[in-house]
C-alpha positions as a printed NumPy array, in Angstrom:
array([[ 41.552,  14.62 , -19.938],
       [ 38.204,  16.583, -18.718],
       [ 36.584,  15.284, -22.201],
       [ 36.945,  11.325, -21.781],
       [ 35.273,  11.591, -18.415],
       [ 32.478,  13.795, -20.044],
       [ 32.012,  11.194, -22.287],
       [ 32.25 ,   8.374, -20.013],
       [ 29.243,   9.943, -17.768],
       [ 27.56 ,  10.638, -20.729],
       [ 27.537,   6.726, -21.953],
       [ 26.651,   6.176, -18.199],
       [ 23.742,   8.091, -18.553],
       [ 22.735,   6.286, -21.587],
       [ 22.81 ,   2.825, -19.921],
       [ 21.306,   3.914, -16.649],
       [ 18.498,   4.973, -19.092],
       [ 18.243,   2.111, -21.634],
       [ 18.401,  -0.358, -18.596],
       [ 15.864,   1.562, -16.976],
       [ 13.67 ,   2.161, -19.896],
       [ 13.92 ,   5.66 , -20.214],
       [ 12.141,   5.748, -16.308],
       [ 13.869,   7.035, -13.121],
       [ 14.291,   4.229, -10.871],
       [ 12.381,   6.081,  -8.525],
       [  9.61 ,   6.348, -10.938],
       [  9.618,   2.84 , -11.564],
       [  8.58 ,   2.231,  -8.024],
       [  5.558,   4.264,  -8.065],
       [  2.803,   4.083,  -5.619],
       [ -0.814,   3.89 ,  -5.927],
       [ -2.221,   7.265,  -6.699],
       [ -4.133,   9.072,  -3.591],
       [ -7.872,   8.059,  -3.713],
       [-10.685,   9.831,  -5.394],
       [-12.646,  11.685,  -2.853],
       [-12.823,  15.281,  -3.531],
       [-15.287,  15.596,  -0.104],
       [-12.968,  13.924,   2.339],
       [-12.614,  15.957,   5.202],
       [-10.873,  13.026,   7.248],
       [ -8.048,  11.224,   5.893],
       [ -6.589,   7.975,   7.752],
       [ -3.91 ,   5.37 ,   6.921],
       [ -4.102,   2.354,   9.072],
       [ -0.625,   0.362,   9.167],
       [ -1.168,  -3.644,   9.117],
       [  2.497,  -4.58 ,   9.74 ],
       [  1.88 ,  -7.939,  12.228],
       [  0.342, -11.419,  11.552],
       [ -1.826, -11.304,  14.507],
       [ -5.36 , -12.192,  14.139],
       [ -6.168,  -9.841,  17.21 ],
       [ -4.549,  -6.644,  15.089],
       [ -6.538,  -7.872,  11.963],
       [ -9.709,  -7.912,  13.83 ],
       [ -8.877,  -4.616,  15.275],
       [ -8.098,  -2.799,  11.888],
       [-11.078,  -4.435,  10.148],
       [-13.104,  -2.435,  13.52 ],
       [-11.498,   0.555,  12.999],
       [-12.077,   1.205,   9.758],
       [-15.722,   0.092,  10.205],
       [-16.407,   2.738,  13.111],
       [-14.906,   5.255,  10.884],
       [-17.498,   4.782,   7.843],
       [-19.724,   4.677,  10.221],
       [-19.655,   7.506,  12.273],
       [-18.377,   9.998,   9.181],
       [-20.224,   9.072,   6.285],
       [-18.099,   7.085,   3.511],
       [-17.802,  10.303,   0.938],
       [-16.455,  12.529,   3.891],
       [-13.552,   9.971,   5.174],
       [-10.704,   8.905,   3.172],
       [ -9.786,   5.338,   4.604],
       [ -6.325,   3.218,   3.434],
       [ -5.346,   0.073,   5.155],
       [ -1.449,  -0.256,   4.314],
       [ -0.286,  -4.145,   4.623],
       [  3.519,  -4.997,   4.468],
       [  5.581,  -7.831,   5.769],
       [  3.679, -10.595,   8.022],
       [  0.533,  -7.597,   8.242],
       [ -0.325,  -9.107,   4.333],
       [ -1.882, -12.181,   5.806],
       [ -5.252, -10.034,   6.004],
       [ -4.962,  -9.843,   2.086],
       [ -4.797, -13.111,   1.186],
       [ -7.63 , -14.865,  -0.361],
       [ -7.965, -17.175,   2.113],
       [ -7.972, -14.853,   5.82 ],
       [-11.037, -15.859,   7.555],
       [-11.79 , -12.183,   7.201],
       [-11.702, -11.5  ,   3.718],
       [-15.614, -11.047,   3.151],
       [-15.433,  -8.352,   5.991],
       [-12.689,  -6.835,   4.107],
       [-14.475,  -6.627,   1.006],
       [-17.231,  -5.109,   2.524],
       [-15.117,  -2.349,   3.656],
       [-13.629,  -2.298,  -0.124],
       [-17.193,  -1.97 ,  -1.436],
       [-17.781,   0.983,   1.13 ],
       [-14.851,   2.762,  -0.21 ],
       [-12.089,   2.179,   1.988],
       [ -8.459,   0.863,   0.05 ],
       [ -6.375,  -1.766,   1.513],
       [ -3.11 ,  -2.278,  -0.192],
       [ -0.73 ,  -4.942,  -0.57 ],
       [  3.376,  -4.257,  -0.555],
       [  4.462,  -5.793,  -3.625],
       [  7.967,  -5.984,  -1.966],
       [  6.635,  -8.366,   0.725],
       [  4.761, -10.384,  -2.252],
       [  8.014, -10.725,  -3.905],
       [ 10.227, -11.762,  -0.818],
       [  7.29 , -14.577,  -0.138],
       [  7.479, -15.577,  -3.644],
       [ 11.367, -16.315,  -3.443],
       [ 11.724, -17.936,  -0.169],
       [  8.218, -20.177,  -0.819],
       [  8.466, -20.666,  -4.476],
       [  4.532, -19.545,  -4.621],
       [  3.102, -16.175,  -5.11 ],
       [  0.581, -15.813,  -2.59 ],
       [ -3.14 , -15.746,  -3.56 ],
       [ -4.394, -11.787,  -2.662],
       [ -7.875, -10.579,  -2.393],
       [ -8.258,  -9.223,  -6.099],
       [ -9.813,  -6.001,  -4.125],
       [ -6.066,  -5.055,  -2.852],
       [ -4.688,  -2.248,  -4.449],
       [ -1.077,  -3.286,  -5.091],
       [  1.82 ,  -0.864,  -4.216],
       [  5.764,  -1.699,  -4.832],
       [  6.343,  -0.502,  -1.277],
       [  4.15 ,  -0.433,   1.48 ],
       [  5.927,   2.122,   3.999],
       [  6.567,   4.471,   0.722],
       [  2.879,   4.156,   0.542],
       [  2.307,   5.413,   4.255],
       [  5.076,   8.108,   3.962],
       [  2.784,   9.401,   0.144],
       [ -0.421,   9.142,   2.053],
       [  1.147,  11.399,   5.435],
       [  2.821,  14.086,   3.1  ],
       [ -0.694,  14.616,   1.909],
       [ -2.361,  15.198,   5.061],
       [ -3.301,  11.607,   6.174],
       [ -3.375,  10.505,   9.828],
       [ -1.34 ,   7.65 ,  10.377],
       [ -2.875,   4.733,  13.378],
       [ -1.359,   1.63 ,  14.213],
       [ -4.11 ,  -0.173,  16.304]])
């Protein structure tokens, strides 16, 4: 009797793979890789998780006063945006040139792709993000990589 279930996980095994092309499922929710600054001697996530205007501003200030009082090569800076906190992203926030500014000064500011997604059901439309976003599947997963690797997490 001990063989057909041997066999039976073993099939299971093969579908969980074939559906999954060969690729954990936690693999196939990867995250964007940690950023590129081998002289970083600050690291800071910034969480954008509310549509407020006010928090927006605040972020956008934050991350400002950070390249500016470390220069950009010695501070690692990575806006995470997920659920209403996306509305910074999109192409047309009243803030986007400010946020591209920051982009062009280094910092990241990435979109959940899981918010995206949920926005694109209930709507019908994908919403129209900043082509500067760096797009993650899941923005909290994205905070919890960037922590485990010695990032300070705000929420202004």
């Amino acid at each position: 009797m001990k063989r057909p279930l041997a066999i039976l996980t073993i099939v299971c095994g093969l579908l969980a793979t074939l559906a999954f092309g060969g690729v954990s499922p936690a693999a196939l929710a990867q995250q964007a890789p940690l950023q590129d600054k081998p002289f970083a001697e600050h690291k800071v996530v910034l969480q954008l998780s509310d549509k407020d205007p006010k928090k927006e501003a605040l972020v956008i200030s934050v991350a400002n006063n950070l390249l500016k009082f470390y220069d950009p090569d010695k501070v690692a800076i990575e806006v995470v945006a997920f659920g209403p906190g996306i509305d910074l992203l999109r192409s047309d926030n009243e803030n986007r040139k400010l946020v591209e500014s920051l982009i062009a000064q280094g910092a990241r500011f990435d979109v959940c792709l899981n918010t995206v997604e949920t926005i694109e059901r209930e709507t019908g439309k994908r919403p129209d993000i900043i082509p500067g976003a760096t797009p993650v599947q899941v923005g909290v997963a994205q905070i919890l990589l960037l922590t485990e690797n010695g990032y300070t997490l705000v929420r202004p």
